[in-house]
Coordinates of C-alpha atoms and ligand atoms in Angstrom, one line a residue:
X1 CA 89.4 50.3 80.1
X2 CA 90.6 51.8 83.8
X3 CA 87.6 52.4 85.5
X4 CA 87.4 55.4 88.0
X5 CA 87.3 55.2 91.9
X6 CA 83.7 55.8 92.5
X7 CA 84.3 55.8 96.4
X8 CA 88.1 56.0 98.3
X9 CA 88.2 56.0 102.2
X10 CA 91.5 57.4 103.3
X11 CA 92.7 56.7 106.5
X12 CA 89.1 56.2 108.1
X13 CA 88.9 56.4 112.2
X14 CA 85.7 56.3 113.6
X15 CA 85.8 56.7 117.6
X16 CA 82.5 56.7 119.5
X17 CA 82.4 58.5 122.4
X18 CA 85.6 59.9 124.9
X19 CA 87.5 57.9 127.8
X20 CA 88.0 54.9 128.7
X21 CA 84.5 53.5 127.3
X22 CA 85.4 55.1 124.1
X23 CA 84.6 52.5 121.1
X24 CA 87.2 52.9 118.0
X25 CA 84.7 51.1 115.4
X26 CA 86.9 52.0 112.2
X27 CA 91.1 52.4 112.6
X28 CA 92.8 54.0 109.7
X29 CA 90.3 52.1 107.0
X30 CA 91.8 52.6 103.5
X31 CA 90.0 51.1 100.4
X32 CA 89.4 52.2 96.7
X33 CA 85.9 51.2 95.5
X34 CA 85.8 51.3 91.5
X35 CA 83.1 52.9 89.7
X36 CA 80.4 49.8 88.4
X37 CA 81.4 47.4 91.1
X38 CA 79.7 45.5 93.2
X39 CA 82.0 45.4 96.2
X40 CA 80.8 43.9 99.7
X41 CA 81.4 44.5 103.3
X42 CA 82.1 41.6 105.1
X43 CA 82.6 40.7 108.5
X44 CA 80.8 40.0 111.9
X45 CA 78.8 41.7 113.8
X46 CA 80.6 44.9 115.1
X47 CA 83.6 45.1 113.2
X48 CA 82.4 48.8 111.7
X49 CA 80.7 47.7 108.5
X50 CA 77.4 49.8 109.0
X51 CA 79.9 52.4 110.4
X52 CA 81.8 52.8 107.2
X53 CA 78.9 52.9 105.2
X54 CA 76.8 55.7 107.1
X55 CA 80.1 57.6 107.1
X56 CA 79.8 57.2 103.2
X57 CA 75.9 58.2 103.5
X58 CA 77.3 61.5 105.0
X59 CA 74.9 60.4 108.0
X60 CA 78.2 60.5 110.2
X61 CA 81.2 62.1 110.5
X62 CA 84.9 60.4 110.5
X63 CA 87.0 61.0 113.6
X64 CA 90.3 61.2 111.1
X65 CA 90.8 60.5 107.3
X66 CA 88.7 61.7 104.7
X67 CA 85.9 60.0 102.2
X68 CA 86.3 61.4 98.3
X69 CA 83.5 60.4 95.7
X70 CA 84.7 60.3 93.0
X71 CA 88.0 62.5 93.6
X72 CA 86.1 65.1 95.7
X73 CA 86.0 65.1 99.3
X74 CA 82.5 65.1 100.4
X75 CA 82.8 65.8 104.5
X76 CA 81.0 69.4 103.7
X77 CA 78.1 67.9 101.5
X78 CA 75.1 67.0 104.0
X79 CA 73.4 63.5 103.5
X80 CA 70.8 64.8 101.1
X81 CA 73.6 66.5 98.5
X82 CA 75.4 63.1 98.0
X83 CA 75.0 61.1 95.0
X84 CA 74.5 58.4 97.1
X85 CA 71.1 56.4 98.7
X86 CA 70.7 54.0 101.1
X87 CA 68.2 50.8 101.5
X88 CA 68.7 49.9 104.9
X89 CA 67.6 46.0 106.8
X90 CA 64.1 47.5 107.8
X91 CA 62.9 48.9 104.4
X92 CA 61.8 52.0 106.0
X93 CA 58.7 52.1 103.9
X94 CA 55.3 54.4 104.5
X95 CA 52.9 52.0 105.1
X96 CA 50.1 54.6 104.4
X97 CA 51.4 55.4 101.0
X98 CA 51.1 53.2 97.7
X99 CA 54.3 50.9 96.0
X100 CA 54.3 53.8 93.5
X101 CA 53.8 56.5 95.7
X102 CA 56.2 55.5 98.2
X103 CA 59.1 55.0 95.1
X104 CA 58.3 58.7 93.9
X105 CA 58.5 59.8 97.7
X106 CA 62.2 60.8 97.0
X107 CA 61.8 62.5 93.5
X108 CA 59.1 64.7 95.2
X109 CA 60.9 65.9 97.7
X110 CA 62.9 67.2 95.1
X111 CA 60.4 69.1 93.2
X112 CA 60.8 67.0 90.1
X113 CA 57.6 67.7 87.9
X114 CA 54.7 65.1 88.1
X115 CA 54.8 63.8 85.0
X116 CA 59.1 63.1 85.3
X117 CA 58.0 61.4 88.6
X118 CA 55.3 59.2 86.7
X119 CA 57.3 58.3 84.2
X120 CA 60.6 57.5 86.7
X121 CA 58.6 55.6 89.1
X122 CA 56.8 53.2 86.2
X123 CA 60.3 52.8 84.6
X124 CA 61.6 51.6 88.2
X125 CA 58.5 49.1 88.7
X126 CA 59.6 48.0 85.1
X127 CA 63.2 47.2 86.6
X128 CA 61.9 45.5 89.9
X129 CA 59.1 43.5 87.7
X130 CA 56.3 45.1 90.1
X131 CA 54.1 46.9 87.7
X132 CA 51.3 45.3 88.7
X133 CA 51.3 46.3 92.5
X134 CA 51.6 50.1 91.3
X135 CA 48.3 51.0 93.7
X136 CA 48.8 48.1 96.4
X137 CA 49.8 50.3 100.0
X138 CA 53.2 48.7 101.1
X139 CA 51.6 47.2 104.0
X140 CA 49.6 45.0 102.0
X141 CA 52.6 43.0 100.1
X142 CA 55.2 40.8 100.7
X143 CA 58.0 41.3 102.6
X144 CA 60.2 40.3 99.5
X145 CA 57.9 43.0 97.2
X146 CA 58.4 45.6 100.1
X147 CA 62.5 45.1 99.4
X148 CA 61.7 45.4 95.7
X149 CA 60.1 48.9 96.5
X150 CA 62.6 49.9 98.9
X151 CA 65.3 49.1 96.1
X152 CA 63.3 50.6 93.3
X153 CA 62.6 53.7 95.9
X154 CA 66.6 54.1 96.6
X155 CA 67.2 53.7 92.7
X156 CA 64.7 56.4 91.9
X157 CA 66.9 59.5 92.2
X158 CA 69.6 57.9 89.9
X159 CA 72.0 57.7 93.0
X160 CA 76.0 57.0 91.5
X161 CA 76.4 55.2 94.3
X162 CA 73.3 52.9 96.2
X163 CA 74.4 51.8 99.9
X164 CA 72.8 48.4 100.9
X165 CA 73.0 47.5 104.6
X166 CA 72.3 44.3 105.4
X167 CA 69.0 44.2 102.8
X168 CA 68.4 40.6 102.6
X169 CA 68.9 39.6 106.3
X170 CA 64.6 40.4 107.1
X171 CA 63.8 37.2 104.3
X172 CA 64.0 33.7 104.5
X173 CA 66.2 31.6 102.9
X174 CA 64.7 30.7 99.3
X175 CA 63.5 34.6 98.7
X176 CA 66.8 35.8 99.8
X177 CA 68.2 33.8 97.1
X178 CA 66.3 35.1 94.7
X179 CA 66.9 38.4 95.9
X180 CA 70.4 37.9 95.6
X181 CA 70.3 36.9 92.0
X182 CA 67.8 39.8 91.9
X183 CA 70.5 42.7 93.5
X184 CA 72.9 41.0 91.4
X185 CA 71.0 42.2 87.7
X186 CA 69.9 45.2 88.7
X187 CA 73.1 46.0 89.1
X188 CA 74.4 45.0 86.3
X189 CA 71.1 46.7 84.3
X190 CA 72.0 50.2 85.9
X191 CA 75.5 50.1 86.1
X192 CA 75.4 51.9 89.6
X193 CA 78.1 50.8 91.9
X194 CA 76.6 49.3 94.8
X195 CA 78.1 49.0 98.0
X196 CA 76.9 45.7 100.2
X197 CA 77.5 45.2 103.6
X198 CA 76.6 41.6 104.9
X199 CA 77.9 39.0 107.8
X200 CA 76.9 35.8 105.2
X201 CA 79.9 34.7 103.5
X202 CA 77.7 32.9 101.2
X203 CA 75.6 35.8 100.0
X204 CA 79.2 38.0 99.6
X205 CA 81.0 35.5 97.6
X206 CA 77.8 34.5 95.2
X207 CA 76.9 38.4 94.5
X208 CA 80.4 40.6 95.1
X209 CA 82.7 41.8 92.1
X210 CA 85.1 42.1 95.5
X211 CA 84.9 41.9 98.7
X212 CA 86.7 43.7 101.7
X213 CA 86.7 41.2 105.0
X214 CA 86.4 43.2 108.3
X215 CA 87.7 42.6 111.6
X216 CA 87.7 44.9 114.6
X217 CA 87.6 48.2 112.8
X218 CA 89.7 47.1 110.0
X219 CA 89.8 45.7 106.4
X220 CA 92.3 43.0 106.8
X221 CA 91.8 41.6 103.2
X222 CA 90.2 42.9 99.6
X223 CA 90.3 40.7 96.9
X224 CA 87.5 38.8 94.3
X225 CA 85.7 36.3 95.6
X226 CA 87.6 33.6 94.2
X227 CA 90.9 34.9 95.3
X228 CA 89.4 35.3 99.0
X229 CA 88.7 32.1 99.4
X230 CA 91.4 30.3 98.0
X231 CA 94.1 32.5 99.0
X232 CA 93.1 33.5 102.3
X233 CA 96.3 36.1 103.3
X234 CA 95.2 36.0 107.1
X235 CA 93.7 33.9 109.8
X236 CA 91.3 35.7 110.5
X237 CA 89.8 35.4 106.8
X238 CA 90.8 31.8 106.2
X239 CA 88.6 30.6 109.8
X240 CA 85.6 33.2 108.7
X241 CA 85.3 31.8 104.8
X242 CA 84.5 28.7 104.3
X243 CA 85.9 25.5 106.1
X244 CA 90.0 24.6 106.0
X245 CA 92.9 22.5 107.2
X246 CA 95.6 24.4 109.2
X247 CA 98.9 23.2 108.9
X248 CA 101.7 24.2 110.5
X249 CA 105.7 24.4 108.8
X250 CA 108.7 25.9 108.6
X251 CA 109.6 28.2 105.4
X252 CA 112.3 25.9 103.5
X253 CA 113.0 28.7 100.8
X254 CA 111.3 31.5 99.2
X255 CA 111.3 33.2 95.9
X256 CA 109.1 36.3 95.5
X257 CA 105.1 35.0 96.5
X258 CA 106.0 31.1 96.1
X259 CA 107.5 29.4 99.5
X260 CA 108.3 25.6 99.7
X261 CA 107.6 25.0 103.1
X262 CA 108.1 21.6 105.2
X263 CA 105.3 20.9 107.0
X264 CA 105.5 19.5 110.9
X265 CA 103.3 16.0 109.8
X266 CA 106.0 15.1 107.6
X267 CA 106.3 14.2 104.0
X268 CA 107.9 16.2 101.1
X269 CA 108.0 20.0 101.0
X270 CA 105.4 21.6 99.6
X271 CA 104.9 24.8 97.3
X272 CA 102.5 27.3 98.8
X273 CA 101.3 31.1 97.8
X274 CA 103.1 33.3 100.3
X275 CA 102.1 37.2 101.5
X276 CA 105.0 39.8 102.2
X277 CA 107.3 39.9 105.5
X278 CA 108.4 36.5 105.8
X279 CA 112.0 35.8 107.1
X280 CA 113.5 32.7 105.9
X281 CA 112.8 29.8 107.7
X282 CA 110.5 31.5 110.0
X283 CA 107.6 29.1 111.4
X284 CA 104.2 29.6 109.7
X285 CA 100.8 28.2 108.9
X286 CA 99.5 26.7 106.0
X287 CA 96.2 26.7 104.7
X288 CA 94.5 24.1 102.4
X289 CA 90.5 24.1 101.6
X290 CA 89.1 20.2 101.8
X291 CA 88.6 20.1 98.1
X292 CA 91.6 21.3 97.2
X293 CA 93.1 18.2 98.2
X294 CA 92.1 14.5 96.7
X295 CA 92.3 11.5 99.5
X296 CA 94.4 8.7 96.9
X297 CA 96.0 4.9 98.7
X298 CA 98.8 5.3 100.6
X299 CA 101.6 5.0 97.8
X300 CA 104.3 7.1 96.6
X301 CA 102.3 10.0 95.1
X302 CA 100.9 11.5 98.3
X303 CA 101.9 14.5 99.8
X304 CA 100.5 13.9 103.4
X305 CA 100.0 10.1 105.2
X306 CA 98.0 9.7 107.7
X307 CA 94.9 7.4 109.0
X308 CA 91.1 7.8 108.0
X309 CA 89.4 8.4 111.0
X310 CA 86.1 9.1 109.2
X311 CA 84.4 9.1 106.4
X312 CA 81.1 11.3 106.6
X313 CA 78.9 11.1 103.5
X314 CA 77.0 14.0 102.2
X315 CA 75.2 12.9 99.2
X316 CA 76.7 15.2 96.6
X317 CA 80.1 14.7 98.6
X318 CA 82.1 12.8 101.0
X319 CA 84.2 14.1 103.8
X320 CA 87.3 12.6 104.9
X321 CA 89.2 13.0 108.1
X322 CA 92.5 11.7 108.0
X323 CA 94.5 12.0 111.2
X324 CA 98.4 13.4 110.3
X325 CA 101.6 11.7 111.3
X326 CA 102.0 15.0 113.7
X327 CA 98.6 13.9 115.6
X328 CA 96.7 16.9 113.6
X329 CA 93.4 16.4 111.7
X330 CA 93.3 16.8 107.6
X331 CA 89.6 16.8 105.9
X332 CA 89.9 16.1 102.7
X333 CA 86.1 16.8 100.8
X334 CA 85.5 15.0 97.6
X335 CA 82.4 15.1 95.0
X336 CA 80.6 11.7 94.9
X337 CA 81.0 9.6 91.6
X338 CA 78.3 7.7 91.0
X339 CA 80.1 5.5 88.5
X340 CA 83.4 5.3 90.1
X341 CA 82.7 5.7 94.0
X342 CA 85.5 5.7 96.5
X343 CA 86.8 2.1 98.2
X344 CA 88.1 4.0 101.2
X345 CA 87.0 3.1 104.7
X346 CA 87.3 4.2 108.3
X347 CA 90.8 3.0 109.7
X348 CA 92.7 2.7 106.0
X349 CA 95.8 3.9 105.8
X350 CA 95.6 7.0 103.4
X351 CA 97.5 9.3 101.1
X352 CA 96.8 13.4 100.5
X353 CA 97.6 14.8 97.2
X354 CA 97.0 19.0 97.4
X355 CA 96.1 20.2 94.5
X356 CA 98.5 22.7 92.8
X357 CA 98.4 26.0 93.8
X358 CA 96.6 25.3 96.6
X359 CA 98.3 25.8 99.3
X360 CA 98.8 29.3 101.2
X361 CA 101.0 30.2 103.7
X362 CA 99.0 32.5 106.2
X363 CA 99.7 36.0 108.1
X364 CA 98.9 35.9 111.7
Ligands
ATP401 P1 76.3 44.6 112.7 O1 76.6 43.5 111.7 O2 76.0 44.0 114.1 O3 75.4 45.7 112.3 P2 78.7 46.2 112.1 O4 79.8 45.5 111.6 O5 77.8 46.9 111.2 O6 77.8 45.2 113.0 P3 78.9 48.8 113.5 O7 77.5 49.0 113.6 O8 79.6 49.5 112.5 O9 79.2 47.2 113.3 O10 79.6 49.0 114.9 C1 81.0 49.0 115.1 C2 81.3 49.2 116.6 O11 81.0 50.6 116.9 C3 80.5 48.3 117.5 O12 81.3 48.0 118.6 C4 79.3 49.2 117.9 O13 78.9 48.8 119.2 C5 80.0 50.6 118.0 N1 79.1 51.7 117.6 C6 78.3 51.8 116.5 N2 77.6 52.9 116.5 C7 77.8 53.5 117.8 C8 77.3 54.7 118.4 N3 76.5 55.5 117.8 N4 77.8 54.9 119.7 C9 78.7 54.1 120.3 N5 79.2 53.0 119.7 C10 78.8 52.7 118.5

């Protein structure tokens, strides 16, 4: 089945202010968000995630480009007459009013009879398992049950789209968790496309269908988790995901995406992923996550050679650092076995098998 685009951005600039102080937070954003996903924002702090989402809210206006939902462009449609809600990082609950009160707060407002907004508001405390707390006032519950009744609150209204900035960042670490497992089936129980904006790499690749990464006012990479991380197309993204070895080469031949390149340390040429607009033998960097890679004796089979400089152990894993025959470092991360554990120590002599598929070459 071809799902539909539930939200398209077209060209997106966003400039604050005039002059020389002006502040160009989104330049020429384009990005198709399917119906039913859960697609995430990610990127640090300023590069126009909370922009492109209010812009979406209809809560601002874009400077150029246009916004569709679902094929219609919705610049004339004020905040209120989008199919869209928002839970923003402070809750913004109404700590006078009730957990049930404050989820029917919305469906009020739009005249919906009582007995609908009974019946909606029990159905959400259903789906955020809060029935319980129905009467509680919000500002005598948890701060993990007051983002349950902010999400139930923003689901409420049936929104086709639900907006989610930065919802998890107020908890600590074992409720965001949960929460994030939490996000993650309500999602999947309503179907509504949610779109996530987040700095944590960790809490975009655990929850996200996709995920665009952001960088000064643009998306530079969108892709599934998965292929994100292992295939990192640009610097930018391969440093801000996860850790990685850099490697630096020379293109030895190309055919479409797959590039053997020989790498400056030495040692055979190697087959990498490669991204459009590569010249033949142009000068580029590799990337290779630590686990992609197995540390093995320094015999034939290896790919790299080079020295073990360290070995750093980390219960569930061990970290190698292997110094390259170019002078540049090579972590190598390997789970422990407890049955078969490693015989390698500081000073060997070591061999680097990457894994296949593993390497890419990156965009600058
Ligand atoms: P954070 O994770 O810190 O919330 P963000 O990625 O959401 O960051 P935005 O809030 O979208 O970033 O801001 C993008 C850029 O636009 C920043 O440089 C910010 O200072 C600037 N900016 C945002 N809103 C305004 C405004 N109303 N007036 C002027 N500049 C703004």
């Amino acid at each position: 089945m071809v799902s539909a685009a539930a939200v398209e951005a077209k060209g997106v600039t966003k400039v604050f202010g005039g002059g020389p102080d002006s502040v160009r937070a989104l330049d020429g954003v384009s990005v198709t968000i399917q119906e039913n996903e859960f697609f995430t924002l990610l990127g640090p702090s300023g590069c126009g995630k909370t922009t492109l989402l209010r812009l979406i809210a209809g809560f601002d206006f874009p400077t150029e480009g246009e916004i569709l939902l679902y094929g219609q462009d919705i610049a004339p449609l004020p905040p209120f007459k989008r199919p869209v809600n928002t839970v923003f990082q402070n809750y913004s609950l109404f700590p006078h009013m009730t957990v049930g009160q404050n989820i029917g707060f919305g469906l009020e407002m739009l005249n919906k009879p009582k007995a609908q907004v009974d019946a909606r508001v029990a159905e959400m405390l259903r789906l955020v398992r809060m029935e319980e707390l129905r009467n509680r006032k919000t500002s005598q519950i948890s701060g993990g049950q007051q983002q349950r009744v902010a999400l139930a609150r923003a689901l409420a209204p049936a929104p086709k789209v639900l907006l989610l900035d930065e919802p998890l960042s107020a908890l600590d670490y074992k409720l965001r968790k949960d929460m994030q497992i939490e996000l993650k089936r309500l999602q999947n129980e309503t179907g509504i496309t949610f779109i996530f904006v987040t700095h944590d790499q960790e809490e975009a690749l655990t929850m996200s269908d996709r995920i665009a990464v952001m960088s000064k006012g643009h998306i530079l990479q969108v892709g599934a988790p998965r292929n994100i991380y292992d295939h990192p197309a640009e610097r930018f993204v391969a440093n801000f995901i996860g850790e990685t070895n850099f490697l630096q080469g020379e293109l030895a031949g190309t055919a479409g995406s797959k590039a053997n390149v020989r790498l400056a340390c030495g040692g055979a040429a190697i087959a990498a992923t490669l991204p459009e607009g590569f010249s033949p033998k142009e000068k580029v960097t590799v990337v290779v996550r630590p686990e992609h890679a197995q540390i093995v004796g320094n015999g034939t089979r290896a790919t790299l050679t080079g020295k073990l400089e360290n070995v750093v152990y980390f219960g569930t894993d061990t970290h190698f650092h292997v110094r390259l025959q170019d002078g540049s470092e090579f972590i190598v991360r390997q789970q422990n076995n407890r049955t078969n554990p490693h015989k390698f120590a500081q000073g060997d002599q070591a061999g680097i098998v990457i894994d296949d598929n593993a390497a890419q070459v990156l965009r600058d």
